[in-house]
PDB file of C-alpha atoms in Angstrom:
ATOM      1  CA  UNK Y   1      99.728 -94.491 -34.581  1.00 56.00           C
ATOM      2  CA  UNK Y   2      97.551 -91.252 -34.698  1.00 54.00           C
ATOM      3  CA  UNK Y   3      94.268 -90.347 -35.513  1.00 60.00           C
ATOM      4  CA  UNK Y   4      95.284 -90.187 -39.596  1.00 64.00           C
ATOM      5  CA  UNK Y   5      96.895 -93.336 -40.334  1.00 71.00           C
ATOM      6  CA  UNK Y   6      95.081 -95.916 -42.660  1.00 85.00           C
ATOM      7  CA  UNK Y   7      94.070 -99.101 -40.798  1.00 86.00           C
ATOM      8  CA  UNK Y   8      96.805-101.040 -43.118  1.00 87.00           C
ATOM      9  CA  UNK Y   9      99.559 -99.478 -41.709  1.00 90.00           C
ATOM     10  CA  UNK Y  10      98.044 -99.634 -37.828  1.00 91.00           C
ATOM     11  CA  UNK Y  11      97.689-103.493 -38.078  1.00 92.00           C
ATOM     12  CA  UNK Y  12     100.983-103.816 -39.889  1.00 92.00           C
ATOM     13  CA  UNK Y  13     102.407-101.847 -36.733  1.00 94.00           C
ATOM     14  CA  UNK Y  14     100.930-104.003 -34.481  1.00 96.00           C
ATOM     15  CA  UNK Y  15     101.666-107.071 -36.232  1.00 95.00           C
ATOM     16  CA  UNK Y  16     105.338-106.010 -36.106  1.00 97.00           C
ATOM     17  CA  UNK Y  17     105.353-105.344 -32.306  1.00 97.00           C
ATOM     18  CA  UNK Y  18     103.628-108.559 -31.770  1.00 97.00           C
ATOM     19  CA  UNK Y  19     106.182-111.155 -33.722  1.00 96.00           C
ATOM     20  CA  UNK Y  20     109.136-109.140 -32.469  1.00 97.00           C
ATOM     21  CA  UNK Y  21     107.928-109.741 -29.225  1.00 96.00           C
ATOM     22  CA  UNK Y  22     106.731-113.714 -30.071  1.00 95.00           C
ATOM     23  CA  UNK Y  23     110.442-113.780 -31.425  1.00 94.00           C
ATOM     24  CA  UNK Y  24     111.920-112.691 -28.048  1.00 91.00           C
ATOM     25  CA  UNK Y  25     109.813-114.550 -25.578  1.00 89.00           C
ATOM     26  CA  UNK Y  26     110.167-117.430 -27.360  1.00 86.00           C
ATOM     27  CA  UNK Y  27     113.845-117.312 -27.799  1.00 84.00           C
ATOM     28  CA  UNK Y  28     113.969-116.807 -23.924  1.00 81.00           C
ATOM     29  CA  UNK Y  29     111.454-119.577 -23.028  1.00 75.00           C
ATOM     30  CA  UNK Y  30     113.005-122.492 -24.345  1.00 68.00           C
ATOM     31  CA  UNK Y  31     110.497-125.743 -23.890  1.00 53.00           C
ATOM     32  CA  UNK Y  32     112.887-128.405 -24.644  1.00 53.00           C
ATOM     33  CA  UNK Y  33     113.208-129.420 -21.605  1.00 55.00           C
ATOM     34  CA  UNK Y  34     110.405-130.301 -18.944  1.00 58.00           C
ATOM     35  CA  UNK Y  35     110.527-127.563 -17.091  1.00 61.00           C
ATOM     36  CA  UNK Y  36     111.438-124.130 -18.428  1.00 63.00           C
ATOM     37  CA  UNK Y  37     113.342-122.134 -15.717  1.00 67.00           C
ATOM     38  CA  UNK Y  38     112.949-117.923 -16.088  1.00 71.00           C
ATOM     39  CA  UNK Y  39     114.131-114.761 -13.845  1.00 79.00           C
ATOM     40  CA  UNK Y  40     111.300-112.412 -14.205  1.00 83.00           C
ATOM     41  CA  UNK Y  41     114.225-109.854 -12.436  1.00 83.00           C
ATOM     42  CA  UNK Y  42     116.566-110.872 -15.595  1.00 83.00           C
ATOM     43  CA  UNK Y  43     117.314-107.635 -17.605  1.00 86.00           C
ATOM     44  CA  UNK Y  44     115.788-109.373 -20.768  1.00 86.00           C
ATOM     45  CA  UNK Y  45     112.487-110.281 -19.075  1.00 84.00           C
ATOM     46  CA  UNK Y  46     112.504-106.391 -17.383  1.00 87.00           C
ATOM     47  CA  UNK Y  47     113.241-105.120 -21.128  1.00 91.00           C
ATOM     48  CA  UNK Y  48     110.401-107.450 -22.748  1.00 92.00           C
ATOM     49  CA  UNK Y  49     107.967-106.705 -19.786  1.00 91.00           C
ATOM     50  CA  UNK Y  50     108.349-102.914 -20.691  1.00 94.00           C
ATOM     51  CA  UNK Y  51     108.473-103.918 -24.163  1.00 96.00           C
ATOM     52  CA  UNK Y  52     104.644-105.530 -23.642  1.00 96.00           C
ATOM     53  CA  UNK Y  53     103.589-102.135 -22.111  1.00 96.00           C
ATOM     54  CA  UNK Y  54     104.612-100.490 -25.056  1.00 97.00           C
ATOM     55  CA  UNK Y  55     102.622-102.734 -27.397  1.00 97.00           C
ATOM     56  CA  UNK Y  56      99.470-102.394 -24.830  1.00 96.00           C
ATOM     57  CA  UNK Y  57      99.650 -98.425 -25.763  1.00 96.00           C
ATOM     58  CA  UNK Y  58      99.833 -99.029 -29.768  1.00 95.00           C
ATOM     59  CA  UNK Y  59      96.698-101.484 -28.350  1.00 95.00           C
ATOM     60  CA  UNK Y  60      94.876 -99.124 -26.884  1.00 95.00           C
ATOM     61  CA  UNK Y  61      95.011 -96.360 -29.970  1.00 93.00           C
ATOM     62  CA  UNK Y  62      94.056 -99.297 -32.425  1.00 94.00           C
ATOM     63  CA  UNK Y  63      91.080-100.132 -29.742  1.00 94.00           C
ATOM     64  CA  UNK Y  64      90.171 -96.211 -29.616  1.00 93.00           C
ATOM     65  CA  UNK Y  65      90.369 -95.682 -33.695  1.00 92.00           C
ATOM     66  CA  UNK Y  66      88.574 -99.239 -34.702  1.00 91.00           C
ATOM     67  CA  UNK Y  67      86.341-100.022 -31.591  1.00 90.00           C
ATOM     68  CA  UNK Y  68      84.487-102.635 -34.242  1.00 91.00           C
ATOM     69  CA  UNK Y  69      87.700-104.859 -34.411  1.00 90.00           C
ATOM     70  CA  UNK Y  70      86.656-106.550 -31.342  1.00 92.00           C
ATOM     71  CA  UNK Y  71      87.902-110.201 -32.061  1.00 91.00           C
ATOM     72  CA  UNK Y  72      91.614-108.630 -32.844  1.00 92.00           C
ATOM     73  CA  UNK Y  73      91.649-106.231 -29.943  1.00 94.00           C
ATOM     74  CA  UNK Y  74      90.705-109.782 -27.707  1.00 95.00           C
ATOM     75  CA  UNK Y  75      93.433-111.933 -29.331  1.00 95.00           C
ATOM     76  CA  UNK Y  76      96.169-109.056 -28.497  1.00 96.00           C
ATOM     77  CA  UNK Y  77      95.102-108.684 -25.090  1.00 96.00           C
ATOM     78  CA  UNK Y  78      94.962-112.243 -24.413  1.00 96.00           C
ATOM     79  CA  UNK Y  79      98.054-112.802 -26.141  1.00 96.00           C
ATOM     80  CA  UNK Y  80     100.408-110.130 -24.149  1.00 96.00           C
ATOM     81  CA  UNK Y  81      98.280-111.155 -20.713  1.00 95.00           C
ATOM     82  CA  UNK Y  82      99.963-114.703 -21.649  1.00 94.00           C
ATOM     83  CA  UNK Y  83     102.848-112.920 -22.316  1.00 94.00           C
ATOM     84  CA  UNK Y  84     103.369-111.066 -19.535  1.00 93.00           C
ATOM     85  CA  UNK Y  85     102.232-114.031 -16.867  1.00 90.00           C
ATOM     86  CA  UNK Y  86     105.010-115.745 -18.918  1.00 87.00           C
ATOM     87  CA  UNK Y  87     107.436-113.901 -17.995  1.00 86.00           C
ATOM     88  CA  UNK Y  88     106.688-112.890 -14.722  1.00 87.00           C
ATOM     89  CA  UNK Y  89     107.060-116.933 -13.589  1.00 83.00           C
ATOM     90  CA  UNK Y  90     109.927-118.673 -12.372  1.00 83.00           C
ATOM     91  CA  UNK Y  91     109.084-121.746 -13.812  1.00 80.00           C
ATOM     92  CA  UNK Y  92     107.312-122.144 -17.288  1.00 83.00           C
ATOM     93  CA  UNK Y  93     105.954-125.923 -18.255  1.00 84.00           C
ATOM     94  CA  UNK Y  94     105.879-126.628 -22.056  1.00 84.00           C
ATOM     95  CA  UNK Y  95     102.232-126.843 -21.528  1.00 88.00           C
ATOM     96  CA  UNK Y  96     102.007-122.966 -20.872  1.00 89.00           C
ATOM     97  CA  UNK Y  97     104.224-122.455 -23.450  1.00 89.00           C
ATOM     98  CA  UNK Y  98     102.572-124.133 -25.965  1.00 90.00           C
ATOM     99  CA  UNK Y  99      99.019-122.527 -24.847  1.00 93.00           C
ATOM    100  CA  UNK Y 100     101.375-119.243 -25.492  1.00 93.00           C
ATOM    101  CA  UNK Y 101     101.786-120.095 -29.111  1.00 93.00           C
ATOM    102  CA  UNK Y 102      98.467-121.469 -29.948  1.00 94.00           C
ATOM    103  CA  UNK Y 103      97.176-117.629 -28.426  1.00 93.00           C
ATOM    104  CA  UNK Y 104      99.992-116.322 -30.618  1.00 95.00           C
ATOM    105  CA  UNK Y 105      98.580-118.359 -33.989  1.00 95.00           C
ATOM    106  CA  UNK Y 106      95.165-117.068 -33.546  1.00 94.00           C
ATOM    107  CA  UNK Y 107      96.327-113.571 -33.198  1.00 95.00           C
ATOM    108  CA  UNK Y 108      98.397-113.589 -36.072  1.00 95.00           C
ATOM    109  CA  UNK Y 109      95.490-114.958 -37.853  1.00 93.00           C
ATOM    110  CA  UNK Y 110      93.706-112.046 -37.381  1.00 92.00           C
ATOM    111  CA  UNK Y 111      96.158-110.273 -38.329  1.00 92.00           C
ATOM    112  CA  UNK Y 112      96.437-112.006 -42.406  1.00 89.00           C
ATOM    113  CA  UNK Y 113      92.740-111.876 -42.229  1.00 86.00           C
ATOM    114  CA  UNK Y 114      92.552-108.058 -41.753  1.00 82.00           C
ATOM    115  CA  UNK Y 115      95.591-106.994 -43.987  1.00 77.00           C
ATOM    116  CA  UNK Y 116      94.380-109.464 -46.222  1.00 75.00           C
ATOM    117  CA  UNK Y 117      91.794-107.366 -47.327  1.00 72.00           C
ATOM    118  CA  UNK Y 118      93.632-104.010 -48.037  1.00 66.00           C
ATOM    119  CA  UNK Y 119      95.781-106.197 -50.456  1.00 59.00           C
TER     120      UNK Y 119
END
């Protein structure tokens, strides 16, 4: 993302990073069961926490080039804070996770609303 790409193709980068990552995390956090058990010290949390960072940079370029996008810049924020507190827990309840995906919704929301409008 630099200072000459077209807002289309920012958002569809983001958008990208973000259900990759909603893929992942929720492939990892299963919520079958009562109680979801995680390793925040497993290699696949470590790779998806990094992973997050990565997605907070792209963030923070799409925050710098389109400071008037204030409702998407709060939905990704919110959505990889979730993400990360996640992941950093031992135990997960459905509860959380399903909070997780309801954050998750709203951002992607945003994200069909904006794109929506350069189709």
């Amino acid at each position: 993302m630099d200072e000459y790409t077209p807002k289309y193709f920012d958002i569809a980068q983001l958008e990208y990073l973000c259900e990759k990552l909603y893929t992942e995390c929720d492939l990892l956090l299963n919520e079958n069961t009562q109680f979801a058990v995680n390793d925040p010290t497993a290699t696949e949390s470590l790779l998806l926490n990094d992973f997050i960072e990565h997605i907070a940079n792209v963030g923070i370029n799409y925050r710098i080039k389109y400071s008037q996008d204030t409702a998407l810049v709060e939905a990704l924020d919110q959505f990889l804070d979730h993400s990360s507190q996640l992941l950093g827990n031992y135990g997960v309840t459905p509860k959380e996770i399903k909070e997780w995906k309801q954050l998750s919704d709203t951002l992607f929301q945003y994200f069909n609303k904006t794109i929506n409008k350069y189709e």
